[in-house]
Tab-separated table of C-alpha atoms and ligand atoms in Angstrom:
chain	number	residue	atom	x	y	z
A	15	MET	CA	194.558	164.998	-25.706
A	16	LYS	CA	197.712	164.947	-24.328
A	17	ASP	CA	197.590	168.776	-24.278
A	18	ILE	CA	195.351	168.918	-20.592
A	19	ASN	CA	198.317	168.336	-18.557
A	20	ASN	CA	199.931	171.382	-20.636
A	21	TYR	CA	196.675	173.004	-19.837
A	22	ILE	CA	197.324	172.159	-16.414
A	23	SER	CA	200.205	173.358	-16.112
A	24	THR	CA	199.930	176.568	-17.407
A	25	ASN	CA	196.725	177.283	-15.652
A	26	LYS	CA	197.205	175.648	-12.517
A	27	ASP	CA	198.103	178.368	-9.724
A	28	ARG	CA	194.566	179.869	-11.960
A	29	PHE	CA	191.865	176.828	-11.261
A	30	ILE	CA	193.494	176.849	-7.045
A	31	ASN	CA	192.725	180.576	-7.038
A	32	GLU	CA	189.396	180.576	-8.568
A	33	LEU	CA	188.393	177.073	-6.720
A	34	ILE	CA	189.935	179.469	-3.360
A	35	ASP	CA	187.174	182.559	-5.067
A	36	LEU	CA	184.158	179.780	-4.348
A	37	LEU	CA	185.321	178.310	-2.029
A	38	LYS	CA	185.392	181.988	-0.028
A	39	ILE	CA	181.547	182.150	0.033
A	40	PRO	CA	179.522	181.338	3.017
A	41	SER	CA	176.327	178.688	0.859
A	42	ILE	CA	175.401	177.261	3.441
A	43	SER	CA	171.875	176.191	2.704
A	44	ALA	CA	170.375	174.824	6.230
A	45	ASP	CA	170.585	178.362	7.472
A	46	LYS	CA	168.405	181.193	6.006
A	47	ALA	CA	170.915	184.062	7.682
A	48	TYR	CA	173.352	182.533	4.359
A	49	ALA	CA	170.404	183.057	1.896
A	50	LYS	CA	171.934	185.682	0.556
A	51	ASP	CA	175.618	183.395	-0.292
A	52	VAL	CA	173.657	180.419	-0.809
A	53	LEU	CA	172.821	183.331	-4.087
A	54	LYS	CA	176.431	184.931	-4.469
A	55	ALA	CA	177.235	180.898	-5.328
A	56	ALA	CA	174.643	180.735	-7.172
A	57	LYS	CA	175.790	183.583	-9.870
A	58	ALA	CA	179.137	183.244	-9.225
A	59	VAL	CA	178.466	179.523	-10.365
A	60	LYS	CA	176.875	180.972	-13.475
A	61	LYS	CA	180.112	183.149	-14.445
A	62	SER	CA	182.676	180.089	-13.856
A	63	LEU	CA	180.128	178.406	-16.921
A	64	ASP	CA	180.258	182.288	-19.734
A	65	ASP	CA	183.920	182.151	-18.144
A	66	ALA	CA	184.395	178.198	-19.846
A	67	GLY	CA	183.022	179.118	-22.867
A	68	CYS	CA	179.578	177.380	-21.578
A	69	GLU	CA	176.594	178.899	-23.276
A	70	ASN	CA	172.880	179.492	-22.515
A	71	THR	CA	174.454	180.199	-18.932
A	72	GLU	CA	170.869	180.235	-16.334
A	73	ILE	CA	169.788	180.791	-13.347
A	74	CYS	CA	167.150	179.341	-13.111
A	75	GLU	CA	164.161	179.665	-10.184
A	76	THR	CA	162.826	176.116	-8.500
A	77	LYS	CA	160.071	177.127	-4.483
A	78	GLY	CA	163.875	176.579	-3.081
A	79	TYR	CA	167.056	178.237	-3.750
A	80	PRO	CA	167.994	177.951	-7.968
A	81	VAL	CA	169.395	175.916	-10.412
A	82	VAL	CA	172.956	176.904	-12.457
A	83	TYR	CA	172.304	175.511	-15.700
A	84	GLY	CA	174.849	176.634	-19.708
A	85	ASP	CA	175.698	174.310	-21.956
A	86	LYS	CA	177.829	173.841	-24.393
A	87	ILE	CA	175.715	172.051	-27.625
A	88	ILE	CA	178.534	171.053	-30.869
A	89	ASP	CA	175.776	169.284	-33.144
A	90	PRO	CA	172.486	168.043	-31.524
A	91	ASN	CA	173.081	164.116	-33.074
A	92	LEU	CA	175.593	164.180	-31.155
A	93	PRO	CA	175.321	162.284	-27.051
A	94	THR	CA	175.019	164.578	-24.000
A	95	VAL	CA	176.361	164.474	-20.782
A	96	LEU	CA	174.934	166.074	-18.389
A	97	VAL	CA	176.962	167.187	-14.936
A	98	TYR	CA	175.496	167.215	-11.397
A	99	GLY	CA	176.848	168.574	-9.175
A	100	HIS	CA	176.626	170.907	-6.414
A	101	TYR	CA	177.579	174.786	-4.720
A	102	ASP	CA	175.824	174.285	-1.291
A	103	VAL	CA	177.309	173.341	1.686
A	104	GLN	CA	177.447	172.048	5.141
A	105	PRO	CA	176.992	174.187	8.641
A	106	PRO	CA	180.342	174.673	9.563
A	107	ASP	CA	179.759	173.730	13.503
A	108	PRO	CA	181.356	172.607	15.447
A	109	ILE	CA	183.779	175.884	14.859
A	110	ASP	CA	185.815	176.423	17.438
A	111	LEU	CA	187.230	172.566	15.859
A	112	TRP	CA	188.547	173.845	12.688
A	113	ASP	CA	192.149	175.126	12.488
A	114	SER	CA	191.309	177.895	10.018
A	115	PRO	CA	188.421	180.118	9.639
A	116	PRO	CA	186.063	177.114	7.497
A	117	PHE	CA	185.423	180.619	4.470
A	118	GLU	CA	188.862	181.898	4.599
A	119	PRO	CA	190.716	178.932	2.343
A	120	VAL	CA	194.352	178.254	3.088
A	121	ILE	CA	196.150	174.906	1.689
A	122	LYS	CA	197.993	173.185	4.405
A	123	LYS	CA	200.137	169.435	3.225
A	124	THR	CA	198.668	166.641	5.531
A	125	GLU	CA	200.148	162.940	5.550
A	126	LEU	CA	198.040	162.120	2.220
A	127	HIS	CA	198.186	165.090	0.694
A	128	PRO	CA	201.794	165.387	0.171
A	129	ASP	CA	201.045	168.443	-2.412
A	130	GLY	CA	198.728	170.635	-0.146
A	131	ALA	CA	195.328	170.570	0.376
A	132	ILE	CA	192.949	173.149	0.763
A	133	PHE	CA	190.554	173.848	3.266
A	134	ALA	CA	187.487	174.940	3.161
A	135	ARG	CA	183.771	174.243	4.317
A	136	GLY	CA	183.298	172.730	0.669
A	137	ALA	CA	186.686	172.105	-0.609
A	138	CYS	CA	185.860	168.506	-1.055
A	139	ASP	CA	182.205	168.251	-0.818
A	140	ASP	CA	181.307	170.237	-3.375
A	141	LYS	CA	182.734	172.795	-5.009
A	142	GLY	CA	185.921	171.295	-5.698
A	143	GLN	CA	184.617	168.192	-7.478
A	144	PHE	CA	182.282	170.052	-9.239
A	145	PHE	CA	184.447	172.695	-10.673
A	146	MET	CA	186.447	169.983	-11.833
A	147	HIS	CA	184.079	169.603	-14.320
A	148	VAL	CA	184.060	173.360	-14.834
A	149	LYS	CA	188.207	173.226	-15.782
A	150	ALA	CA	187.571	170.884	-17.761
A	151	VAL	CA	184.821	171.283	-19.893
A	152	GLU	CA	186.689	175.008	-19.853
A	153	PHE	CA	189.921	172.427	-21.513
A	154	MET	CA	188.201	171.518	-24.043
A	155	ILE	CA	186.002	174.365	-25.342
A	156	LYS	CA	188.819	176.503	-26.051
A	157	ASN	CA	191.101	173.110	-27.527
A	158	ASP	CA	188.096	172.463	-29.711
A	159	THR	CA	188.399	169.365	-28.389
A	160	LEU	CA	184.726	168.812	-26.706
A	161	PRO	CA	183.649	165.553	-28.081
A	162	CYS	CA	180.036	166.180	-27.874
A	163	ASN	CA	177.382	168.282	-25.460
A	164	VAL	CA	177.128	168.881	-21.899
A	165	LYS	CA	175.078	170.035	-19.791
A	166	PHE	CA	175.533	171.900	-16.880
A	167	MET	CA	172.965	171.394	-13.124
A	168	ILE	CA	174.837	172.668	-10.455
A	169	GLU	CA	172.062	172.940	-7.645
A	170	GLY	CA	171.705	175.117	-4.824
A	171	GLU	CA	169.719	172.853	-1.747
A	172	GLU	CA	171.933	168.415	-1.984
A	173	GLU	CA	172.878	169.777	1.247
A	174	VAL	CA	169.005	169.605	2.721
A	175	GLY	CA	166.950	167.190	0.670
A	176	SER	CA	166.986	169.021	-2.506
A	177	ASP	CA	163.109	169.131	-1.843
A	178	SER	CA	162.059	171.534	-5.262
A	179	LEU	CA	164.214	169.538	-7.622
A	180	GLU	CA	161.718	167.318	-8.045
A	181	ASP	CA	159.482	169.405	-9.038
A	182	PHE	CA	161.889	171.230	-11.212
A	183	LEU	CA	163.438	168.488	-12.604
A	184	LYS	CA	159.762	167.659	-14.090
A	185	GLU	CA	159.050	170.713	-14.406
A	186	ASN	CA	161.725	171.435	-17.207
A	187	SER	CA	163.381	167.496	-18.030
A	188	GLU	CA	163.325	168.702	-21.657
A	189	LYS	CA	166.062	171.000	-20.954
A	190	PHE	CA	168.510	168.788	-19.193
A	191	LYS	CA	168.057	165.875	-21.701
A	192	ASN	CA	170.302	163.896	-21.835
A	193	ASP	CA	172.553	160.366	-22.280
A	194	ILE	CA	174.334	160.338	-19.336
A	195	ILE	CA	174.351	161.830	-16.374
A	196	LEU	CA	178.414	162.582	-14.476
A	197	ILE	CA	178.592	163.378	-10.759
A	198	SER	CA	181.691	164.024	-8.857
A	199	ASP	CA	180.330	164.663	-5.400
A	200	THR	CA	181.849	161.119	-4.125
A	201	GLY	CA	185.778	159.988	-2.559
A	202	MET	CA	187.637	157.082	-3.951
A	203	ILE	CA	189.541	153.978	-1.589
A	204	SER	CA	193.409	156.347	-2.141
A	205	ASN	CA	195.434	158.540	-4.494
A	206	ASP	CA	196.800	154.879	-5.923
A	207	THR	CA	194.242	152.880	-5.807
A	208	PRO	CA	191.064	154.824	-8.291
A	209	SER	CA	187.984	153.249	-7.666
A	210	ILE	CA	183.694	154.233	-8.722
A	211	THR	CA	181.113	154.005	-6.452
A	212	THR	CA	178.815	151.680	-7.656
A	213	GLY	CA	176.497	152.533	-5.382
A	214	LEU	CA	174.658	155.235	-2.808
A	215	ARG	CA	172.397	154.399	-0.264
A	216	GLY	CA	169.012	155.905	0.372
A	217	LEU	CA	168.246	158.204	3.646
A	218	SER	CA	164.891	158.178	6.105
A	219	TYR	CA	165.535	161.392	7.783
A	220	VAL	CA	163.250	161.472	11.398
A	221	GLU	CA	162.878	164.435	14.423
A	222	VAL	CA	162.001	162.170	17.332
A	223	GLU	CA	160.076	164.188	20.302
A	224	VAL	CA	158.647	162.611	24.229
A	225	THR	CA	157.011	164.994	26.222
A	226	GLY	CA	157.020	163.079	30.082
A	227	ALA	CA	155.050	165.825	31.731
A	228	ASN	CA	153.163	169.165	30.947
A	229	ARG	CA	156.084	170.976	32.966
A	230	ASP	CA	159.569	170.553	33.958
A	231	LEU	CA	159.910	168.810	36.994
A	232	HIS	CA	161.815	168.672	40.251
A	233	SER	CA	163.940	165.983	40.216
A	234	GLY	CA	164.067	165.659	44.170
A	235	ILE	CA	160.315	166.422	44.579
A	236	TYR	CA	158.912	163.992	41.079
A	237	GLY	CA	161.999	161.788	40.123
A	238	GLY	CA	161.186	158.410	40.121
A	239	ALA	CA	157.452	158.760	40.143
A	240	ALA	CA	156.906	161.007	37.192
A	241	PRO	CA	158.058	159.565	34.081
A	242	ASN	CA	162.136	161.070	32.292
A	243	PRO	CA	161.347	161.790	28.938
A	244	ILE	CA	165.312	161.699	28.601
A	245	ASN	CA	165.399	158.432	30.292
A	246	VAL	CA	162.668	157.584	28.095
A	247	LEU	CA	164.510	158.305	25.399
A	248	ALA	CA	167.272	156.604	26.050
A	249	LYS	CA	165.322	153.333	26.756
A	250	MET	CA	163.522	153.333	23.315
A	251	ILE	CA	166.408	155.145	21.144
A	252	ALA	CA	168.423	150.789	22.831
A	253	GLN	CA	165.487	149.066	22.016
A	254	LEU	CA	165.966	149.746	18.026
A	255	HIS	CA	168.535	147.875	17.547
A	256	ASP	CA	169.251	143.800	19.151
A	257	GLU	CA	172.436	142.490	20.794
A	258	ASP	CA	173.179	141.823	16.982
A	259	ASN	CA	172.926	145.255	15.495
A	260	HIS	CA	169.844	144.653	13.548
A	261	ILE	CA	167.269	147.271	13.725
A	262	THR	CA	164.103	145.497	15.460
A	263	ILE	CA	161.800	147.904	13.711
A	264	PRO	CA	159.568	144.855	12.146
A	265	GLY	CA	159.402	144.673	8.179
A	266	PHE	CA	162.785	146.732	8.044
A	267	TYR	CA	164.181	143.855	6.194
A	268	ASP	CA	161.544	142.573	4.323
A	269	LYS	CA	162.789	144.683	0.738
A	270	VAL	CA	166.588	144.944	0.932
A	271	GLU	CA	167.688	143.645	-1.798
A	272	VAL	CA	169.943	139.553	-0.854
A	273	ILE	CA	173.226	140.043	-2.153
A	274	SER	CA	174.025	137.033	-3.533
A	275	ASP	CA	177.443	134.673	-1.748
A	276	ASP	CA	179.864	135.025	-5.219
A	277	GLU	CA	178.721	138.599	-5.760
A	278	ARG	CA	179.911	139.913	-1.758
A	279	ALA	CA	183.100	137.755	-2.838
A	280	GLU	CA	182.962	140.012	-5.523
A	281	MET	CA	182.913	143.119	-3.547
A	282	ALA	CA	185.221	141.659	-0.767
A	283	LYS	CA	188.226	141.921	-3.582
A	284	ALA	CA	187.869	145.875	-3.125
A	285	PRO	CA	191.212	147.110	-0.792
A	286	PHE	CA	190.205	147.868	2.902
A	287	ASP	CA	192.529	148.088	5.700
A	288	LEU	CA	190.760	147.746	8.794
A	289	GLU	CA	193.834	148.502	10.827
A	290	ALA	CA	193.916	151.151	9.231
A	291	TYR	CA	190.180	152.684	9.502
A	292	LYS	CA	190.578	151.751	12.494
A	293	LYS	CA	193.641	154.214	13.306
A	294	SER	CA	192.610	156.881	11.105
A	295	LEU	CA	189.250	157.827	13.274
A	296	ASP	CA	191.223	156.195	16.291
A	297	ILE	CA	188.885	153.313	17.492
A	298	GLY	CA	189.438	150.425	19.824
A	299	ASP	CA	186.305	148.414	17.577
A	300	VAL	CA	184.471	149.139	14.896
A	301	HIS	CA	180.866	148.846	15.179
A	302	GLY	CA	178.078	146.940	13.351
A	303	GLU	CA	174.994	144.560	11.775
A	304	LYS	CA	176.847	140.618	13.135
A	305	GLY	CA	177.905	138.403	9.671
A	306	TYR	CA	178.874	142.053	7.374
A	307	SER	CA	181.962	142.911	7.195
A	308	THR	CA	183.051	146.744	7.517
A	309	PRO	CA	183.343	147.764	3.999
A	310	GLU	CA	179.736	145.695	3.541
A	311	ARG	CA	178.211	147.923	7.015
A	312	PHE	CA	178.524	150.536	5.032
A	313	GLY	CA	177.777	149.802	1.253
A	314	ILE	CA	175.460	147.121	1.347
A	315	ARG	CA	173.991	147.421	4.625
A	316	PRO	CA	170.459	149.054	5.643
A	317	THR	CA	171.684	151.811	8.806
A	318	LEU	CA	170.013	153.422	11.936
A	319	ASP	CA	172.413	156.068	13.872
A	320	VAL	CA	171.041	158.591	16.058
A	321	ASN	CA	172.530	161.943	14.371
A	322	GLY	CA	171.097	164.731	17.362
A	323	ILE	CA	170.241	163.783	20.572
A	324	TRP	CA	169.035	166.986	23.459
A	325	GLY	CA	166.691	168.084	25.486
A	326	GLY	CA	167.429	168.907	29.561
A	327	TYR	CA	169.402	171.117	31.195
A	328	MET	CA	172.483	171.546	29.139
A	329	GLY	CA	173.965	174.565	30.745
A	330	GLU	CA	176.471	175.038	33.094
A	331	GLY	CA	177.160	173.996	36.389
A	332	ALA	CA	174.080	171.481	37.370
A	333	LYS	CA	170.474	172.310	37.747
A	334	THR	CA	168.498	169.496	39.675
A	335	VAL	CA	165.532	169.315	37.063
A	336	ILE	CA	163.239	166.321	35.594
A	337	ALA	CA	162.807	167.515	31.131
A	338	SER	CA	159.195	167.609	30.486
A	339	LYS	CA	161.260	166.843	26.955
A	340	ALA	CA	163.485	164.841	25.208
A	341	TYR	CA	164.341	165.082	21.214
A	342	ALA	CA	166.507	163.037	19.125
A	343	LYS	CA	167.520	162.437	14.916
A	344	ILE	CA	167.682	160.094	13.799
A	345	SER	CA	168.973	158.951	9.976
A	346	MET	CA	168.249	155.801	8.430
A	347	ARG	CA	170.461	154.659	5.738
A	348	LEU	CA	168.597	152.412	2.792
A	349	VAL	CA	169.911	150.260	0.426
A	350	PRO	CA	167.856	149.153	-2.836
A	351	ASP	CA	165.031	148.509	-2.410
A	352	GLN	CA	163.569	149.694	0.548
A	353	ASP	CA	161.524	152.120	-0.559
A	354	TRP	CA	162.326	155.272	2.005
A	355	HIS	CA	158.828	156.395	2.584
A	356	GLU	CA	157.408	152.957	3.750
A	357	ILE	CA	160.969	153.498	5.962
A	358	THR	CA	159.581	156.204	7.550
A	359	ASP	CA	156.297	154.445	7.816
A	360	LEU	CA	157.438	151.870	9.008
A	361	PHE	CA	160.185	153.595	11.806
A	362	THR	CA	157.252	156.405	12.821
A	363	LYS	CA	154.599	153.343	13.870
A	364	HIS	CA	157.231	151.443	15.432
A	365	PHE	CA	158.269	154.461	17.575
A	366	GLU	CA	154.996	154.776	18.300
A	367	SER	CA	154.560	152.337	20.090
A	368	ILE	CA	157.495	151.695	22.734
A	369	ALA	CA	156.510	154.137	23.728
A	370	PRO	CA	155.754	153.750	27.257
A	371	LYS	CA	152.012	155.482	28.064
A	372	SER	CA	153.997	157.929	30.561
A	373	VAL	CA	154.425	159.755	27.292
A	374	LYS	CA	153.540	161.703	24.219
A	375	VAL	CA	155.770	160.066	21.104
A	376	LYS	CA	155.569	162.649	18.195
A	377	VAL	CA	157.490	161.720	15.101
A	378	THR	CA	158.480	164.277	12.269
A	379	PRO	CA	159.844	162.930	8.658
A	380	HIS	CA	162.565	165.439	6.910
A	381	HIS	CA	164.071	164.267	4.537
A	382	GLY	CA	164.762	161.492	2.310
A	383	GLY	CA	165.578	159.434	-1.460
A	384	GLN	CA	165.763	157.019	-2.746
A	385	ALA	CA	169.913	154.009	-3.093
A	386	TYR	CA	171.344	153.903	-6.468
A	387	VAL	CA	173.553	150.888	-7.899
A	388	THR	CA	174.727	151.507	-11.881
A	389	PRO	CA	175.811	148.073	-13.819
A	390	ILE	CA	179.485	148.215	-13.681
A	391	ASP	CA	178.406	147.308	-17.981
A	392	SER	CA	177.058	150.500	-18.673
A	393	ILE	CA	178.770	152.496	-21.601
A	394	GLY	CA	179.570	155.214	-18.660
A	395	TYR	CA	180.700	153.461	-16.683
A	396	GLN	CA	183.653	151.674	-18.733
A	397	ALA	CA	184.697	154.772	-20.229
A	398	ALA	CA	184.560	156.137	-15.757
A	399	SER	CA	187.220	152.737	-16.089
A	400	LYS	CA	189.156	153.851	-18.879
A	401	ALA	CA	188.908	157.130	-18.124
A	402	MET	CA	191.152	156.929	-14.958
A	403	GLU	CA	193.139	153.911	-15.593
A	404	THR	CA	194.240	156.273	-18.345
A	405	THR	CA	195.172	158.958	-15.572
A	406	PHE	CA	195.751	156.660	-13.037
A	407	GLY	CA	197.660	153.515	-15.104
A	408	LYS	CA	195.372	152.115	-12.769
A	409	THR	CA	191.606	149.872	-13.348
A	410	PRO	CA	189.437	151.361	-10.871
A	411	VAL	CA	188.081	149.340	-8.547
A	412	PRO	CA	184.006	149.484	-8.248
A	413	GLN	CA	182.533	149.994	-5.008
A	414	ARG	CA	179.407	150.558	-3.618
A	415	THR	CA	179.097	154.290	-1.022
A	416	GLY	CA	177.703	154.608	2.499
A	417	GLY	CA	176.471	157.712	1.343
A	418	SER	CA	173.508	159.361	0.055
A	419	ILE	CA	172.826	161.794	-3.548
A	420	PRO	CA	169.016	161.908	-2.874
A	421	ILE	CA	168.971	163.476	-7.002
A	422	VAL	CA	170.352	160.429	-8.304
A	423	ALA	CA	167.240	157.709	-8.523
A	424	LEU	CA	165.251	160.324	-9.046
A	425	PHE	CA	167.566	161.164	-12.663
A	426	GLU	CA	166.644	157.797	-13.694
A	427	SER	CA	163.075	157.861	-13.322
A	428	VAL	CA	163.289	161.505	-15.125
A	429	PHE	CA	165.909	160.573	-18.176
A	430	ASP	CA	166.312	156.498	-18.311
A	431	SER	CA	169.879	157.816	-17.773
A	432	LYS	CA	172.509	155.653	-16.175
A	433	THR	CA	174.690	158.256	-13.765
A	434	ILE	CA	177.749	157.766	-12.939
A	435	LEU	CA	180.106	158.136	-9.963
A	436	LEU	CA	183.604	159.909	-10.878
A	437	GLY	CA	184.207	160.860	-7.871
A	438	PHE	CA	187.995	162.731	-6.747
A	439	GLY	CA	187.500	162.580	-2.870
A	440	LEU	CA	188.950	160.876	-0.307
A	441	ASP	CA	187.033	159.958	3.375
A	442	SER	CA	189.951	161.196	5.665
A	443	ASP	CA	189.011	164.715	3.447
A	444	ALA	CA	186.205	165.098	6.433
A	445	ILE	CA	183.390	166.332	4.231
A	446	HIS	CA	181.086	167.769	6.276
A	447	SER	CA	183.540	167.846	9.885
A	448	PRO	CA	185.973	170.004	10.699
A	449	ASN	CA	188.733	170.532	9.050
A	450	GLU	CA	187.137	169.679	5.529
A	451	HIS	CA	190.371	169.815	2.626
A	452	PHE	CA	190.306	168.625	-1.321
A	453	GLY	CA	193.963	167.519	-1.823
A	454	VAL	CA	195.656	169.741	-5.267
A	455	TRP	CA	196.960	166.862	-6.479
A	456	ASN	CA	192.972	165.659	-6.844
A	457	PHE	CA	191.234	168.217	-8.449
A	458	LEU	CA	193.930	168.775	-10.566
A	459	LYS	CA	193.310	165.090	-11.085
A	460	GLY	CA	189.869	165.085	-11.796
A	461	ILE	CA	190.467	167.783	-14.297
A	462	GLU	CA	192.710	166.004	-16.348
A	463	THR	CA	190.115	162.211	-15.919
A	464	ILE	CA	187.197	164.306	-17.470
A	465	PRO	CA	187.860	164.511	-21.199
A	466	TYR	CA	189.060	161.375	-20.876
A	467	PHE	CA	185.599	160.359	-20.693
A	468	TYR	CA	184.317	162.183	-23.225
A	469	LYS	CA	186.857	161.033	-25.343
A	470	TYR	CA	186.039	157.655	-24.835
A	471	PHE	CA	182.348	157.615	-24.593
A	472	ASN	CA	181.542	159.118	-27.334
A	473	GLU	CA	184.084	156.290	-29.236
A	474	ILE	CA	181.957	153.864	-27.123
A	475	TYR	CA	178.659	155.313	-27.602
B	527	BES	N1	178.838	164.239	-1.815
B	527	BES	C1	177.182	163.563	-0.544
B	527	BES	C2	177.871	162.172	-0.465
B	527	BES	C3	178.444	161.065	0.050
B	527	BES	C4	179.547	161.986	0.002
B	527	BES	C5	178.757	160.233	-0.712
B	527	BES	C6	180.695	161.330	-0.030
B	527	BES	C7	179.469	159.029	-1.131
B	527	BES	C8	180.749	159.571	-0.734
B	527	BES	C9	176.641	164.161	-0.678
B	527	BES	O1	176.384	166.115	-0.189
B	527	BES	C10	175.864	164.525	1.217
B	527	BES	O2	176.198	164.767	2.386
B	527	BES	N2	174.726	163.382	1.014
B	527	BES	C11	173.923	163.924	2.809
B	527	BES	C12	172.470	163.318	1.982
B	527	BES	C13	171.702	164.081	1.881
B	527	BES	C14	170.112	164.315	2.134
B	527	BES	C15	171.778	165.481	3.168
B	527	BES	C16	174.334	162.720	3.231
B	527	BES	O3	175.054	161.197	2.657
B	527	BES	O4	174.484	162.565	4.421
B	528	MN	MN1	177.533	165.844	-2.334
B	529	MN	MN1	177.296	166.607	1.418
């Protein structure tokens, strides 16, 4: 297995150049204008699987963007690893805040990435991360060291909620049948504190529309007498949290899994530097639910955040107007055992109930997903832990993260197999933000670590 290091040193320039080519494709799933590019990325992924030595590669149609499949079955009696990832990316906006164009990748050094980082939309989320698996599998196939079977499922709608995947999975459960699911689409604590993600939050995402008068009004003639939907919306949003930053939606916390003090104490052992956190965000203080630490606030507690708010005059200069409508997009991050459909209903009822009679309110649910927690005594976790220990020289820390990958909970119900979240990104890699990047060291470390996962998983299985 030492050969992996030789393979990486011989091929690393090629690995990086291949990733750069993939990053040049603007596969933005949220924007229909990029539909061709999303399909182009799917083709490029299929080709990369072919080049790696995979078999039965295929672009599988779904109701939405396709899923790319490829496998290498060395013996049907051996266990099968399913690698999941996504080739779609978030929109790059706001584009002016990028130091270099989002789809023209460049390598630059940063404080945390002295060996350089690849700057491009999707570098870390998730093209750079799933591509580590393609290259690790390439190594194992070319060197005849693949110890078990592998299948790839690389989808194109993760960033818009994986809507088509549920039906697709159910219709194709035999094809994707596996014993463990391996995903690199999360992060780790730092390059010298490896960690494995043991929990993802669920999500309920809604859009609200508040309508006042039947037309925009002169803010002098009508101001103070007619309802102002923007004022009303701001007040309604403010009411969704109390002074302790608890969410006020009745029933919201009813099903939240209770975590014992012992377990909280265990979680608190994961290193976290509050001062560095504040400094990295340039904020005077953190903010959140009373009674919980910052890692608890993003790891084990549900939240409600406005993601966008608009209405009224937003052009240059001033216009005296009371808009007819105001809007907001709101995300709720959920934890076990909240159900996202139920939470969406609770939100809708509550939001409608707090609206004054002067306005009409419409709530439109977007997408969602359930939370996921994986045990640390499973074979998969143990294999991942040993793999990281081998290549980092340190035992990784289990850590719950705040992000969501909606399909993961569904995997468990369809396949009855565990998911291992073996991510190599850093929180500071700016995923979904301008100047997203992925450390070259992290990329290569992932390629180095993954073959050990296969080795140990097959040994322990
Ligand atoms: N890879 C992220 C999720 C993630 C990132 C989890 C870092 C943990 C740490 C994924 O691509 C993502 O962005 N998911 C979305 C959900 C989706 C429904 C849009 C999210 O979490 O906002
Ligand atoms: Mn992702
Ligand atoms: Mn993402």
